[in-house]
Amino acid sequence: MTHELDAIGLLCPLPVLKARKRMQALAVGETLVVHTDDPAAVIDMPHYCNESGHELVDQAQNGDVMVWTLRKA
């Protein structure tokens, strides 16, 4: 199952904090798609996945918005 999180307009560290909270509620293997426009997310989201053990499945740029796909470990 895929879940979505709109973190557009939020600045560091809020996108990662909200993603972490949403990931806690997911079952192992479920994915969370996060939309961000904070330039710091380019560093923060991969770091969060590396530290938490979750898989960063994909990252894509859609105009000013970065779209992150995370899979719960």
mmCIF file with all atom_site columns, C-alpha atoms in Angstrom:
data_model
loop_
_atom_site.group_PDB
_atom_site.id
_atom_site.type_symbol
_atom_site.label_atom_id
_atom_site.label_alt_id
_atom_site.label_comp_id
_atom_site.label_asym_id
_atom_site.label_entity_id
_atom_site.label_seq_id
_atom_site.pdbx_PDB_ins_code
_atom_site.Cartn_x
_atom_site.Cartn_y
_atom_site.Cartn_z
_atom_site.occupancy
_atom_site.B_iso_or_equiv
_atom_site.pdbx_formal_charge
_atom_site.auth_seq_id
_atom_site.auth_comp_id
_atom_site.auth_asym_id
_atom_site.auth_atom_id
_atom_site.pdbx_PDB_model_num
ATOM 1  C CA . MET A 1 1  ? 0.000  0.000  0.000   1.00 0.00 ? 1  MET A CA 1
ATOM 2  C CA . THR A 1 2  ? 1.256  3.501  -0.813  1.00 0.00 ? 2  THR A CA 1
ATOM 3  C CA . HIS A 1 3  ? 0.639  6.522  1.401   1.00 0.00 ? 3  HIS A CA 1
ATOM 4  C CA . GLU A 1 4  ? 1.220  10.203 0.599   1.00 0.00 ? 4  GLU A CA 1
ATOM 5  C CA . LEU A 1 5  ? 2.571  13.114 2.640   1.00 0.00 ? 5  LEU A CA 1
ATOM 6  C CA . ASP A 1 6  ? 2.417  16.707 1.419   1.00 0.00 ? 6  ASP A CA 1
ATOM 7  C CA . ALA A 1 7  ? 5.291  18.562 3.088   1.00 0.00 ? 7  ALA A CA 1
ATOM 8  C CA . ILE A 1 8  ? 5.339  21.437 0.608   1.00 0.00 ? 8  ILE A CA 1
ATOM 9  C CA . GLY A 1 9  ? 5.949  24.748 2.343   1.00 0.00 ? 9  GLY A CA 1
ATOM 10 C CA . LEU A 1 10 ? 7.566  23.125 5.375   1.00 0.00 ? 10 LEU A CA 1
ATOM 11 C CA . LEU A 1 11 ? 11.183 23.880 6.209   1.00 0.00 ? 11 LEU A CA 1
ATOM 12 C CA . CYS A 1 12 ? 13.854 21.719 7.801   1.00 0.00 ? 12 CYS A CA 1
ATOM 13 C CA . PRO A 1 13 ? 13.437 19.707 9.950   1.00 0.00 ? 13 PRO A CA 1
ATOM 14 C CA . LEU A 1 14 ? 9.636  19.472 9.584   1.00 0.00 ? 14 LEU A CA 1
ATOM 15 C CA . PRO A 1 15 ? 9.470  17.371 6.370   1.00 0.00 ? 15 PRO A CA 1
ATOM 16 C CA . VAL A 1 16 ? 11.638 14.654 7.935   1.00 0.00 ? 16 VAL A CA 1
ATOM 17 C CA . LEU A 1 17 ? 9.856  14.828 11.290  1.00 0.00 ? 17 LEU A CA 1
ATOM 18 C CA . LYS A 1 18 ? 6.461  14.435 9.632   1.00 0.00 ? 18 LYS A CA 1
ATOM 19 C CA . ALA A 1 19 ? 7.765  11.616 7.410   1.00 0.00 ? 19 ALA A CA 1
ATOM 20 C CA . ARG A 1 20 ? 9.167  9.819  10.458  1.00 0.00 ? 20 ARG A CA 1
ATOM 21 C CA . LYS A 1 21 ? 5.821  10.081 12.255  1.00 0.00 ? 21 LYS A CA 1
ATOM 22 C CA . ARG A 1 22 ? 3.941  8.735  9.224   1.00 0.00 ? 22 ARG A CA 1
ATOM 23 C CA . MET A 1 23 ? 6.459  5.904  8.710   1.00 0.00 ? 23 MET A CA 1
ATOM 24 C CA . GLN A 1 24 ? 5.939  4.730  12.305  1.00 0.00 ? 24 GLN A CA 1
ATOM 25 C CA . ALA A 1 25 ? 2.286  4.017  11.505  1.00 0.00 ? 25 ALA A CA 1
ATOM 26 C CA . LEU A 1 26 ? 3.054  1.971  8.363   1.00 0.00 ? 26 LEU A CA 1
ATOM 27 C CA . ALA A 1 27 ? 3.513  -1.771 8.120   1.00 0.00 ? 27 ALA A CA 1
ATOM 28 C CA . VAL A 1 28 ? 6.848  -3.155 6.943   1.00 0.00 ? 28 VAL A CA 1
ATOM 29 C CA . GLY A 1 29 ? 7.059  -2.975 3.142   1.00 0.00 ? 29 GLY A CA 1
ATOM 30 C CA . GLU A 1 30 ? 4.524  -0.171 2.719   1.00 0.00 ? 30 GLU A CA 1
ATOM 31 C CA . THR A 1 31 ? 5.641  2.965  0.923   1.00 0.00 ? 31 THR A CA 1
ATOM 32 C CA . LEU A 1 32 ? 5.318  6.652  1.685   1.00 0.00 ? 32 LEU A CA 1
ATOM 33 C CA . VAL A 1 33 ? 5.526  9.242  -1.085  1.00 0.00 ? 33 VAL A CA 1
ATOM 34 C CA . VAL A 1 34 ? 6.656  12.596 0.307   1.00 0.00 ? 34 VAL A CA 1
ATOM 35 C CA . HIS A 1 35 ? 6.403  15.889 -1.609  1.00 0.00 ? 35 HIS A CA 1
ATOM 36 C CA . THR A 1 36 ? 8.834  18.599 -0.467  1.00 0.00 ? 36 THR A CA 1
ATOM 37 C CA . ASP A 1 37 ? 10.047 21.964 -1.715  1.00 0.00 ? 37 ASP A CA 1
ATOM 38 C CA . ASP A 1 38 ? 12.635 22.610 1.001   1.00 0.00 ? 38 ASP A CA 1
ATOM 39 C CA . PRO A 1 39 ? 16.135 22.646 -0.571  1.00 0.00 ? 39 PRO A CA 1
ATOM 40 C CA . ALA A 1 40 ? 17.536 20.983 2.583   1.00 0.00 ? 40 ALA A CA 1
ATOM 41 C CA . ALA A 1 41 ? 15.419 17.880 1.874   1.00 0.00 ? 41 ALA A CA 1
ATOM 42 C CA . VAL A 1 42 ? 18.031 16.829 -0.705  1.00 0.00 ? 42 VAL A CA 1
ATOM 43 C CA . ILE A 1 43 ? 20.332 16.137 2.241   1.00 0.00 ? 43 ILE A CA 1
ATOM 44 C CA . ASP A 1 44 ? 17.783 15.385 4.961   1.00 0.00 ? 44 ASP A CA 1
ATOM 45 C CA . MET A 1 45 ? 15.644 12.678 3.339   1.00 0.00 ? 45 MET A CA 1
ATOM 46 C CA . PRO A 1 46 ? 18.493 10.372 2.240   1.00 0.00 ? 46 PRO A CA 1
ATOM 47 C CA . HIS A 1 47 ? 20.142 10.874 5.646   1.00 0.00 ? 47 HIS A CA 1
ATOM 48 C CA . TYR A 1 48 ? 16.880 9.989  7.415   1.00 0.00 ? 48 TYR A CA 1
ATOM 49 C CA . CYS A 1 49 ? 16.538 6.775  5.382   1.00 0.00 ? 49 CYS A CA 1
ATOM 50 C CA . ASN A 1 50 ? 20.163 5.833  5.994   1.00 0.00 ? 50 ASN A CA 1
ATOM 51 C CA . GLU A 1 51 ? 19.854 6.399  9.758   1.00 0.00 ? 51 GLU A CA 1
ATOM 52 C CA . SER A 1 52 ? 16.451 4.735  10.156  1.00 0.00 ? 52 SER A CA 1
ATOM 53 C CA . GLY A 1 53 ? 17.081 1.761  7.870   1.00 0.00 ? 53 GLY A CA 1
ATOM 54 C CA . HIS A 1 54 ? 14.173 2.581  5.555   1.00 0.00 ? 54 HIS A CA 1
ATOM 55 C CA . GLU A 1 55 ? 14.760 2.251  1.817   1.00 0.00 ? 55 GLU A CA 1
ATOM 56 C CA . LEU A 1 56 ? 14.869 5.331  -0.379  1.00 0.00 ? 56 LEU A CA 1
ATOM 57 C CA . VAL A 1 57 ? 13.189 3.781  -3.406  1.00 0.00 ? 57 VAL A CA 1
ATOM 58 C CA . ASP A 1 58 ? 13.115 6.863  -5.639  1.00 0.00 ? 58 ASP A CA 1
ATOM 59 C CA . GLN A 1 59 ? 13.607 10.576 -5.733  1.00 0.00 ? 59 GLN A CA 1
ATOM 60 C CA . ALA A 1 60 ? 12.388 12.758 -8.565  1.00 0.00 ? 60 ALA A CA 1
ATOM 61 C CA . GLN A 1 61 ? 12.174 16.455 -9.363  1.00 0.00 ? 61 GLN A CA 1
ATOM 62 C CA . ASN A 1 62 ? 8.817  17.820 -10.520 1.00 0.00 ? 62 ASN A CA 1
ATOM 63 C CA . GLY A 1 63 ? 9.389  21.538 -11.081 1.00 0.00 ? 63 GLY A CA 1
ATOM 64 C CA . ASP A 1 64 ? 10.222 23.013 -7.665  1.00 0.00 ? 64 ASP A CA 1
ATOM 65 C CA . VAL A 1 65 ? 8.909  19.930 -5.867  1.00 0.00 ? 65 VAL A CA 1
ATOM 66 C CA . MET A 1 66 ? 10.997 16.914 -4.920  1.00 0.00 ? 66 MET A CA 1
ATOM 67 C CA . VAL A 1 67 ? 9.070  13.638 -4.771  1.00 0.00 ? 67 VAL A CA 1
ATOM 68 C CA . TRP A 1 68 ? 10.543 11.004 -2.435  1.00 0.00 ? 68 TRP A CA 1
ATOM 69 C CA . THR A 1 69 ? 9.416  7.386  -2.278  1.00 0.00 ? 69 THR A CA 1
ATOM 70 C CA . LEU A 1 70 ? 10.337 5.631  0.975   1.00 0.00 ? 70 LEU A CA 1
ATOM 71 C CA . ARG A 1 71 ? 9.737  1.970  1.843   1.00 0.00 ? 71 ARG A CA 1
ATOM 72 C CA . LYS A 1 72 ? 9.405  0.993  5.492   1.00 0.00 ? 72 LYS A CA 1
ATOM 73 C CA . ALA A 1 73 ? 12.002 -1.484 6.691   1.00 0.00 ? 73 ALA A CA 1
#
